[in-house]
């Protein structure tokens, strides 16, 4: 057994774990990351594309923003299309100057991985059998296997950044946590292609055939999604079938000029709203997807992970630098307030923009539900006040204060 001592053991090298590690290290708080898969595997997962200003600033603070500013693109607005009718949400004007950054999660992760390697910080990729022990004591530790050897990390705190299927959340005794979950009756079929985006800004489209999203990664790479039944599988969708269906759901003028090409990635993601309360237990703290999942409609998943990271990073920094032990117990309460706001926004945007068929959002007839959602769309995408409500949440609500 190799026994190593580190102040903070971080489980998971997704964006949450890597960003937390980088920010803590900048403050002189050492940490070690344990990751189940390889770095290449992590980078192969195609996920988020939209970063709120809060995350942009945090990446700057972590010293990993150069490539984002050079290659990413600020978006001043976003489009909503309802049955072919295009509505522009002017994020910048409606929020008093805020914009969102279009830069892929893959690139954020790559930048963080490179910075971590350059700083000489320790990460154990391709580790197995990670277990967290004695979190209720003052001497928690993490064990895992790596390269045929057994490791033990003695630490002060464990940061559970290991996503929805990780071990961290499950380490909290069942009787001590409450999980809230809503699984939606559809998923998103996503396609990545080396074709120029069909529009300068993202288009979230609601049509009679279901939801579609036109997004992008760069001037030459597009990312598109369509709502599909949960029972569907990728094998049912040839590239041609995908493009044909996508075009039917986007506004006609956009579809007409859209450039299509071979897919370089195609996958189906189920949609889920999930929250685990509390987000801390003993010396274990949960961050990002380990604690909460949102449907991607509001582009909030990665951004919620970022606000968790900022909150815990500030609390731990104040603990180590100023001896502020009192803040440690406040993490969950502070983080959860913003998490629920993001959950509510993502749920609400999903409700307004998807076709639910006969499925009930709340207990009411499908016809009545349709009327409610049509009225929501009229107000929130049709009036200045409504658009302001959407814009302020889309660009991101303020982070919790730690003082
Ligand atoms: P991750 O990225 O899942 O990373 C967790 C890491 O932990 C590892 N792990 C373990 N390591 C050690 N031991 C174990 N036992 C472990 N078990 C797991 C995993 O291998 C992995 O590397 O979680 P993190 O860091 O919390 O980051 C969260 C984000 O990835 C997620 O919220 C976003 O991608 C969600 N999301 C979006 N968020 C946005 O803010 N804007 C968007 O535009 C957006 N679009 C999306 C999305 C998610 C999507 N999918 C596929 C779910 C679009 C899609 C399609
Ligand atoms: C993406 O580009 O992958 C993306 C953008 C916005 C969303 C979800 C996904 O709301």
PDB file of C-alpha atoms in Angstrom, residues 22-172:
ATOM      1  CA  UNK A  22      -6.403  24.332 -10.164  1.00  0.00           C
ATOM      2  CA  UNK A  23      -7.977  27.117  -8.075  1.00  0.00           C
ATOM      3  CA  UNK A  24      -6.933  25.512  -4.777  1.00  0.00           C
ATOM      4  CA  UNK A  25      -3.386  24.966  -6.019  1.00  0.00           C
ATOM      5  CA  UNK A  26      -3.175  28.655  -6.997  1.00  0.00           C
ATOM      6  CA  UNK A  27      -3.928  29.466  -3.366  1.00  0.00           C
ATOM      7  CA  UNK A  28      -1.282  27.048  -2.165  1.00  0.00           C
ATOM      8  CA  UNK A  29      -3.734  24.322  -1.125  1.00  0.00           C
ATOM      9  CA  UNK A  30      -2.327  21.059  -2.437  1.00  0.00           C
ATOM     10  CA  UNK A  31      -4.606  18.381  -3.811  1.00  0.00           C
ATOM     11  CA  UNK A  32      -4.573  15.042  -5.600  1.00  0.00           C
ATOM     12  CA  UNK A  33      -7.109  13.893  -8.219  1.00  0.00           C
ATOM     13  CA  UNK A  34      -8.244  10.293  -8.675  1.00  0.00           C
ATOM     14  CA  UNK A  35     -10.011   9.560 -12.004  1.00  0.00           C
ATOM     15  CA  UNK A  36     -11.591   6.309 -13.160  1.00  0.00           C
ATOM     16  CA  UNK A  37     -10.930   6.589 -16.914  1.00  0.00           C
ATOM     17  CA  UNK A  38      -8.066   7.895 -19.106  1.00  0.00           C
ATOM     18  CA  UNK A  39      -7.527  11.555 -19.999  1.00  0.00           C
ATOM     19  CA  UNK A  40      -8.328  10.782 -23.647  1.00  0.00           C
ATOM     20  CA  UNK A  41     -11.597   9.175 -22.652  1.00  0.00           C
ATOM     21  CA  UNK A  42     -12.589  12.257 -20.637  1.00  0.00           C
ATOM     22  CA  UNK A  43     -11.795  14.449 -23.655  1.00  0.00           C
ATOM     23  CA  UNK A  44     -13.822  12.207 -25.958  1.00  0.00           C
ATOM     24  CA  UNK A  45     -17.083  13.042 -24.195  1.00  0.00           C
ATOM     25  CA  UNK A  46     -18.901  15.772 -26.110  1.00  0.00           C
ATOM     26  CA  UNK A  47     -20.930  17.859 -23.698  1.00  0.00           C
ATOM     27  CA  UNK A  48     -21.546  21.502 -22.870  1.00  0.00           C
ATOM     28  CA  UNK A  49     -20.958  24.441 -25.169  1.00  0.00           C
ATOM     29  CA  UNK A  50     -22.148  27.551 -23.345  1.00  0.00           C
ATOM     30  CA  UNK A  51     -20.290  29.192 -20.444  1.00  0.00           C
ATOM     31  CA  UNK A  52     -21.793  31.855 -18.212  1.00  0.00           C
ATOM     32  CA  UNK A  53     -19.754  34.942 -17.360  1.00  0.00           C
ATOM     33  CA  UNK A  54     -19.156  33.547 -13.836  1.00  0.00           C
ATOM     34  CA  UNK A  55     -17.389  30.500 -15.276  1.00  0.00           C
ATOM     35  CA  UNK A  56     -15.428  32.653 -17.735  1.00  0.00           C
ATOM     36  CA  UNK A  57     -14.128  34.711 -14.802  1.00  0.00           C
ATOM     37  CA  UNK A  58     -13.328  31.608 -12.793  1.00  0.00           C
ATOM     38  CA  UNK A  59     -11.286  30.176 -15.672  1.00  0.00           C
ATOM     39  CA  UNK A  60      -9.427  33.482 -15.831  1.00  0.00           C
ATOM     40  CA  UNK A  61      -8.754  33.295 -12.104  1.00  0.00           C
ATOM     41  CA  UNK A  62      -7.470  29.748 -12.563  1.00  0.00           C
ATOM     42  CA  UNK A  63      -5.074  31.010 -15.253  1.00  0.00           C
ATOM     43  CA  UNK A  64      -6.546  28.888 -18.052  1.00  0.00           C
ATOM     44  CA  UNK A  65      -8.434  31.418 -20.167  1.00  0.00           C
ATOM     45  CA  UNK A  66      -5.982  32.322 -22.969  1.00  0.00           C
ATOM     46  CA  UNK A  67      -7.223  29.827 -25.545  1.00  0.00           C
ATOM     47  CA  UNK A  68     -10.852  30.432 -24.572  1.00  0.00           C
ATOM     48  CA  UNK A  69     -10.508  34.153 -25.302  1.00  0.00           C
ATOM     49  CA  UNK A  70      -8.626  33.461 -28.540  1.00  0.00           C
ATOM     50  CA  UNK A  71     -10.856  30.718 -29.933  1.00  0.00           C
ATOM     51  CA  UNK A  72     -14.177  31.022 -28.079  1.00  0.00           C
ATOM     52  CA  UNK A  73     -16.874  33.412 -29.161  1.00  0.00           C
ATOM     53  CA  UNK A  74     -19.053  35.691 -27.089  1.00  0.00           C
ATOM     54  CA  UNK A  75     -22.750  35.514 -27.987  1.00  0.00           C
ATOM     55  CA  UNK A  76     -24.785  38.636 -27.370  1.00  0.00           C
ATOM     56  CA  UNK A  77     -28.095  36.912 -27.857  1.00  0.00           C
ATOM     57  CA  UNK A  78     -29.910  33.668 -28.386  1.00  0.00           C
ATOM     58  CA  UNK A  79     -32.839  32.767 -30.632  1.00  0.00           C
ATOM     59  CA  UNK A  80     -36.038  30.939 -29.814  1.00  0.00           C
ATOM     60  CA  UNK A  81     -38.142  29.626 -32.696  1.00  0.00           C
ATOM     61  CA  UNK A  82     -41.746  28.698 -32.005  1.00  0.00           C
ATOM     62  CA  UNK A  83     -43.376  26.795 -34.877  1.00  0.00           C
ATOM     63  CA  UNK A  84     -41.040  28.483 -37.343  1.00  0.00           C
ATOM     64  CA  UNK A  85     -41.400  32.020 -35.935  1.00  0.00           C
ATOM     65  CA  UNK A  86     -38.064  33.414 -34.795  1.00  0.00           C
ATOM     66  CA  UNK A  87     -37.727  35.495 -31.611  1.00  0.00           C
ATOM     67  CA  UNK A  88     -34.476  37.171 -30.637  1.00  0.00           C
ATOM     68  CA  UNK A  89     -33.514  37.314 -26.956  1.00  0.00           C
ATOM     69  CA  UNK A  90     -31.019  40.149 -26.743  1.00  0.00           C
ATOM     70  CA  UNK A  91     -29.037  38.891 -23.750  1.00  0.00           C
ATOM     71  CA  UNK A  92     -26.715  41.877 -23.695  1.00  0.00           C
ATOM     72  CA  UNK A  93     -29.345  44.606 -23.663  1.00  0.00           C
ATOM     73  CA  UNK A  94     -31.834  42.796 -21.472  1.00  0.00           C
ATOM     74  CA  UNK A  95     -29.256  42.077 -18.765  1.00  0.00           C
ATOM     75  CA  UNK A  96     -27.342  45.332 -18.827  1.00  0.00           C
ATOM     76  CA  UNK A  97     -24.281  44.020 -20.637  1.00  0.00           C
ATOM     77  CA  UNK A  98     -23.942  40.294 -19.972  1.00  0.00           C
ATOM     78  CA  UNK A  99     -23.108  37.807 -22.709  1.00  0.00           C
ATOM     79  CA  UNK A 100     -22.389  34.081 -22.804  1.00  0.00           C
ATOM     80  CA  UNK A 101     -19.208  32.440 -24.068  1.00  0.00           C
ATOM     81  CA  UNK A 102     -19.459  29.717 -26.704  1.00  0.00           C
ATOM     82  CA  UNK A 103     -16.502  27.384 -25.988  1.00  0.00           C
ATOM     83  CA  UNK A 104     -16.784  23.621 -25.679  1.00  0.00           C
ATOM     84  CA  UNK A 105     -16.503  21.730 -22.403  1.00  0.00           C
ATOM     85  CA  UNK A 106     -13.965  19.507 -24.163  1.00  0.00           C
ATOM     86  CA  UNK A 107     -11.701  22.528 -24.688  1.00  0.00           C
ATOM     87  CA  UNK A 108     -12.197  23.787 -21.116  1.00  0.00           C
ATOM     88  CA  UNK A 109     -11.224  20.337 -19.872  1.00  0.00           C
ATOM     89  CA  UNK A 110      -8.201  20.156 -22.178  1.00  0.00           C
ATOM     90  CA  UNK A 111      -6.970  23.583 -20.981  1.00  0.00           C
ATOM     91  CA  UNK A 112      -7.375  22.536 -17.340  1.00  0.00           C
ATOM     92  CA  UNK A 113      -5.622  19.192 -17.907  1.00  0.00           C
ATOM     93  CA  UNK A 114      -2.669  20.903 -19.568  1.00  0.00           C
ATOM     94  CA  UNK A 115      -2.402  23.527 -16.804  1.00  0.00           C
ATOM     95  CA  UNK A 116      -2.504  20.803 -14.165  1.00  0.00           C
ATOM     96  CA  UNK A 117       0.245  18.830 -15.865  1.00  0.00           C
ATOM     97  CA  UNK A 118       2.350  22.004 -16.337  1.00  0.00           C
ATOM     98  CA  UNK A 119       1.993  22.845 -12.627  1.00  0.00           C
ATOM     99  CA  UNK A 120       3.207  19.348 -11.753  1.00  0.00           C
ATOM    100  CA  UNK A 121       0.061  18.494  -9.765  1.00  0.00           C
ATOM    101  CA  UNK A 122      -0.653  14.818  -9.173  1.00  0.00           C
ATOM    102  CA  UNK A 123      -3.533  13.016 -10.886  1.00  0.00           C
ATOM    103  CA  UNK A 124      -4.145   9.264 -10.993  1.00  0.00           C
ATOM    104  CA  UNK A 125      -6.012   8.491 -14.222  1.00  0.00           C
ATOM    105  CA  UNK A 126      -7.340   4.983 -14.927  1.00  0.00           C
ATOM    106  CA  UNK A 127      -7.814   4.189 -11.256  1.00  0.00           C
ATOM    107  CA  UNK A 128     -10.264   1.583 -10.077  1.00  0.00           C
ATOM    108  CA  UNK A 129     -12.147   0.599  -6.949  1.00  0.00           C
ATOM    109  CA  UNK A 130     -12.130   4.124  -5.464  1.00  0.00           C
ATOM    110  CA  UNK A 131     -13.539   4.102  -1.946  1.00  0.00           C
ATOM    111  CA  UNK A 132     -13.995   6.915   0.555  1.00  0.00           C
ATOM    112  CA  UNK A 133     -13.590   6.059   4.244  1.00  0.00           C
ATOM    113  CA  UNK A 134     -14.296   7.602   7.643  1.00  0.00           C
ATOM    114  CA  UNK A 135     -15.892  10.811   6.349  1.00  0.00           C
ATOM    115  CA  UNK A 136     -17.540  11.351   9.721  1.00  0.00           C
ATOM    116  CA  UNK A 137     -14.130  11.441  11.432  1.00  0.00           C
ATOM    117  CA  UNK A 138     -11.338  14.020  11.425  1.00  0.00           C
ATOM    118  CA  UNK A 139      -9.126  11.615   9.480  1.00  0.00           C
ATOM    119  CA  UNK A 140     -10.947  10.661   6.277  1.00  0.00           C
ATOM    120  CA  UNK A 141      -9.082   8.736   3.594  1.00  0.00           C
ATOM    121  CA  UNK A 142      -9.520   7.479   0.048  1.00  0.00           C
ATOM    122  CA  UNK A 143      -8.304   4.140  -1.291  1.00  0.00           C
ATOM    123  CA  UNK A 144      -7.945   3.033  -4.925  1.00  0.00           C
ATOM    124  CA  UNK A 145      -5.946   0.800  -7.268  1.00  0.00           C
ATOM    125  CA  UNK A 146      -3.732   2.226  -9.964  1.00  0.00           C
ATOM    126  CA  UNK A 147      -1.287   0.411 -12.253  1.00  0.00           C
ATOM    127  CA  UNK A 148      -1.585  -2.750 -10.178  1.00  0.00           C
ATOM    128  CA  UNK A 149      -0.744  -0.973  -6.911  1.00  0.00           C
ATOM    129  CA  UNK A 150      -2.919  -0.045  -3.930  1.00  0.00           C
ATOM    130  CA  UNK A 151      -3.047   3.566  -2.784  1.00  0.00           C
ATOM    131  CA  UNK A 152      -4.299   5.331   0.317  1.00  0.00           C
ATOM    132  CA  UNK A 153      -4.764   9.120   0.426  1.00  0.00           C
ATOM    133  CA  UNK A 154      -4.957  10.547   3.940  1.00  0.00           C
ATOM    134  CA  UNK A 155      -6.647  13.938   3.752  1.00  0.00           C
ATOM    135  CA  UNK A 156      -8.570  16.695   5.550  1.00  0.00           C
ATOM    136  CA  UNK A 157     -11.398  16.853   3.012  1.00  0.00           C
ATOM    137  CA  UNK A 158     -12.784  14.835   0.126  1.00  0.00           C
ATOM    138  CA  UNK A 159     -14.276  16.675  -2.864  1.00  0.00           C
ATOM    139  CA  UNK A 160     -16.718  14.394  -4.703  1.00  0.00           C
ATOM    140  CA  UNK A 161     -16.534  15.581  -8.320  1.00  0.00           C
ATOM    141  CA  UNK A 162     -17.217  12.174  -9.842  1.00  0.00           C
ATOM    142  CA  UNK A 163     -20.407  12.876 -11.761  1.00  0.00           C
ATOM    143  CA  UNK A 164     -23.838  11.298 -11.537  1.00  0.00           C
ATOM    144  CA  UNK A 165     -22.612   7.675 -11.518  1.00  0.00           C
ATOM    145  CA  UNK A 166     -19.674   8.196  -9.148  1.00  0.00           C
ATOM    146  CA  UNK A 167     -19.060   6.746  -5.685  1.00  0.00           C
ATOM    147  CA  UNK A 168     -19.039   9.945  -3.643  1.00  0.00           C
ATOM    148  CA  UNK A 169     -22.749  10.597  -3.314  1.00  0.00           C
ATOM    149  CA  UNK A 170     -23.379   6.950  -2.440  1.00  0.00           C
ATOM    150  CA  UNK A 171     -20.850   7.218   0.402  1.00  0.00           C
ATOM    151  CA  UNK A 172     -23.322   9.428   2.290  1.00  0.00           C
TER     152      UNK A 172
END
